[in-house]
CSV table of C-alpha atoms in Angstrom, one decimal:
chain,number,residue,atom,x,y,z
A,191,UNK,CA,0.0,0.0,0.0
A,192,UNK,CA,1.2,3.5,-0.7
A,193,UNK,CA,-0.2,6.4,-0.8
A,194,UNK,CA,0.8,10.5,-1.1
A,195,UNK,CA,-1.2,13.2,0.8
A,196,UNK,CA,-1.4,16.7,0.7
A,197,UNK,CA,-2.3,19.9,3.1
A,198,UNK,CA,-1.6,23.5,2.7
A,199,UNK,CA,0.4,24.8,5.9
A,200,UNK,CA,-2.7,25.4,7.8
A,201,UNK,CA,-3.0,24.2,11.6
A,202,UNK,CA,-6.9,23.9,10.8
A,203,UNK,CA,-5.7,21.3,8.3
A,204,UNK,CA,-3.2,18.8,10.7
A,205,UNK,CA,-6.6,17.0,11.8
A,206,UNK,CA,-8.1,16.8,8.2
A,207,UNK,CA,-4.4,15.1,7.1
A,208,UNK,CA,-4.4,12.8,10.4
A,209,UNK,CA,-8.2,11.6,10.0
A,210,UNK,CA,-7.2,10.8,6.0
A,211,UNK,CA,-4.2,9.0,7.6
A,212,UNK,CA,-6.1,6.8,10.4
A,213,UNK,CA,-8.9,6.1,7.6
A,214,UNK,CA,-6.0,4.6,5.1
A,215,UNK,CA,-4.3,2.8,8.1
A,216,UNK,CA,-7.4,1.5,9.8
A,217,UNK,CA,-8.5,0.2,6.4
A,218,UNK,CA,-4.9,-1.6,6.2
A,219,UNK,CA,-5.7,-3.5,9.6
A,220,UNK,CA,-3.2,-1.2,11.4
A,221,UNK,CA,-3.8,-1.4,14.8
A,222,UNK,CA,-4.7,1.5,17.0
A,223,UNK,CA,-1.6,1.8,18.7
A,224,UNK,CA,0.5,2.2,15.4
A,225,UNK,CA,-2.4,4.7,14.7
A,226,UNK,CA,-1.9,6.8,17.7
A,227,UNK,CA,1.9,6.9,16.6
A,228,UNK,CA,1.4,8.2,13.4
A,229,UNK,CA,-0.8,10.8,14.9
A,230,UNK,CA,1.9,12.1,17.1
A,231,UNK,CA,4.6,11.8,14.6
A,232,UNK,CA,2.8,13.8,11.9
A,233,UNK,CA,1.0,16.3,14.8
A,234,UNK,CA,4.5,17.4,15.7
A,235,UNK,CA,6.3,17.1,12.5
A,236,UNK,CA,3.3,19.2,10.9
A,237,UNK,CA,3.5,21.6,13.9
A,238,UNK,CA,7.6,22.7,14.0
A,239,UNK,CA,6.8,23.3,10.4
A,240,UNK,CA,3.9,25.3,10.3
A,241,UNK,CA,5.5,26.7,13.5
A,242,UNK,CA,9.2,27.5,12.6
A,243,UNK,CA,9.0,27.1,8.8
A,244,UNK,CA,10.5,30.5,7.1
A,245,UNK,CA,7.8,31.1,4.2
A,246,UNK,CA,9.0,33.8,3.4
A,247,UNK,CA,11.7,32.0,1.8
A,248,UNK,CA,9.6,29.7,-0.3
A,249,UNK,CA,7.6,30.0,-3.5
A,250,UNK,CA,3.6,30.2,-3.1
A,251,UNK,CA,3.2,26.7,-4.2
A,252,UNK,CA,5.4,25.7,-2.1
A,253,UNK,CA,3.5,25.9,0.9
A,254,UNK,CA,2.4,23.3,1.4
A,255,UNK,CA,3.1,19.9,3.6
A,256,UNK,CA,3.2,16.2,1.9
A,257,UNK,CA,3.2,13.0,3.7
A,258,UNK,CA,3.6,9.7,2.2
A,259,UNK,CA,2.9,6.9,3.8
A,260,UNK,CA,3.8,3.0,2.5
A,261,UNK,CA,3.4,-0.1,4.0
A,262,UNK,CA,5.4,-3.4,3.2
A,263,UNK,CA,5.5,-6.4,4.8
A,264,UNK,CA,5.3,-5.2,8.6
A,265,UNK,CA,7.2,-1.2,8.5
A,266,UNK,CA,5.3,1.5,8.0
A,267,UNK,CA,7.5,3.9,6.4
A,268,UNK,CA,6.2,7.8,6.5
A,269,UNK,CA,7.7,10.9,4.7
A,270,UNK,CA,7.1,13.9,5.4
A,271,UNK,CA,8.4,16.7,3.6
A,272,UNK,CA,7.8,20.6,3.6
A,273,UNK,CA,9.6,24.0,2.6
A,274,UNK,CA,10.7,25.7,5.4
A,275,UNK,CA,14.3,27.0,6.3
A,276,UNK,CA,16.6,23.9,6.6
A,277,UNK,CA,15.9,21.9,9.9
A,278,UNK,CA,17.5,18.2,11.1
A,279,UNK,CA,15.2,17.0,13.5
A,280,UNK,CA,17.9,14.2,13.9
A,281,UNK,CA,20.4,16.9,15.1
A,282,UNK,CA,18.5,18.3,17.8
A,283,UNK,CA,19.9,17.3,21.1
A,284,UNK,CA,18.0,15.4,23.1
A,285,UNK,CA,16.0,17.0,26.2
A,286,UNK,CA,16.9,16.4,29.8
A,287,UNK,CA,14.5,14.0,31.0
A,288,UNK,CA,15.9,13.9,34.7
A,289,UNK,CA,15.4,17.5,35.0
A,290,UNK,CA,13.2,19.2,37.1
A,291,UNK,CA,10.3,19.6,34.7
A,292,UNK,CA,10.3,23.1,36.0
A,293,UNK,CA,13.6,23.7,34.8
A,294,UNK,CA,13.5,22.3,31.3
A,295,UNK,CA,13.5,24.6,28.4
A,296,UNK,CA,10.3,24.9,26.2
A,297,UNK,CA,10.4,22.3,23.2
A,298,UNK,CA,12.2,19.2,22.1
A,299,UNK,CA,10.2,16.4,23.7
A,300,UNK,CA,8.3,16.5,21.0
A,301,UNK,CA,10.8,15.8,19.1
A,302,UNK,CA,12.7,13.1,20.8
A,303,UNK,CA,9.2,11.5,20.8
A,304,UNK,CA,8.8,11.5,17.1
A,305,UNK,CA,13.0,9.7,17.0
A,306,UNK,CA,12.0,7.3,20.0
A,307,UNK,CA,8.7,5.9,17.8
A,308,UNK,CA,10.8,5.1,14.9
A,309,UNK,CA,12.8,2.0,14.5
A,310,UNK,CA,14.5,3.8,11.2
A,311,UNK,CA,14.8,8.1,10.7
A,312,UNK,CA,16.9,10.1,8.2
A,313,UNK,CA,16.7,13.5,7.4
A,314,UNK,CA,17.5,15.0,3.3
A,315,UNK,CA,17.6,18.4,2.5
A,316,UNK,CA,16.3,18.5,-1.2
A,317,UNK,CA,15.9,21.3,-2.9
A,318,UNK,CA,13.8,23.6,-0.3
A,319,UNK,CA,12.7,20.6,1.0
A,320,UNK,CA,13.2,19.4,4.4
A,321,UNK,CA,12.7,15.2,4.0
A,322,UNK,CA,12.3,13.4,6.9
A,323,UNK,CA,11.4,9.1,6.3
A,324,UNK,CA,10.7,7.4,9.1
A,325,UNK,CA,9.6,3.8,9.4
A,326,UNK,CA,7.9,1.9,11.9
A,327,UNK,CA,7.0,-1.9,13.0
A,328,UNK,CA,3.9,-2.9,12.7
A,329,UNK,CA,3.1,-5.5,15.5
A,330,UNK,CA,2.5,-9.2,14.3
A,331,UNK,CA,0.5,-11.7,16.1
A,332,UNK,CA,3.8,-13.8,16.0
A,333,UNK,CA,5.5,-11.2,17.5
A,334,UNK,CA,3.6,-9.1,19.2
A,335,UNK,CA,5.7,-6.6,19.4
């Protein structure tokens, strides 16, 4: 199964792209779980980019956010790729879990999240693209896990 979707850079439009997303996956015998991943992963990756995405630099047509989504044997693999100001998520350092949650900066867990879920993540820069694939297992009964 594969399949390429569209949004323009609109937070109104991160819950129309995630209910197309647990439609295609629920209709693929994903399981809930996997579901609720995909949701976070895509939530934040949609969010830092509407959020901290330089349009300014881009091309009208350009703004815009595209996720594909493919499933194989038992990884889902997602990319997710939008035009905003060169970003690595895989470069971000990782937040201090052990401190004081007081303390902690704003941001990153989000992040560290979204690279915790995946079994695979790289990042490309192509064009004025950020491309970010990541892949996931999808539970077996043989498995389960």
């Amino acid at each position: 199964m594969q399949m390429r979707l569209f949004i323009p850079r609109e937070h109104a439009r991160v819950d129309d792209l995630n209910a197309s997303l647990e439609a295609v996956l629920a209709n693929n015998g994903v399981s809930p779980a996997i579901q609720g991943d995909v949701r976070l992963i895509v939530e934040e990756l949609a969010s830092n980019a509407i959020e901290h995405g330089d349009l300014a630099r881009v091309e009208a047509e350009e703004h815009e956010l595209c996720v594909d989504i493919a499933i194989r044997e038992h990884l889902l693999t997602l990319e997710f790729r939008e035009s905003g100001a060169p970003f690595n998520l895989l470069e971000q350092p990782p937040p201090d879990l052990d401190a004081d949650i007081l303390a902690r900066p704003t941001g990153g867990l989000g992040l560290h999240l979204v690279r915790q879920g995946s079994e695979q993540a790289s990042y490309q820069r192509v064009g004025n693209y950020n491309v970010v694939r990541l892949t996931l297992r999808i539970p077996t009964e043989e498995t389960g896990a």
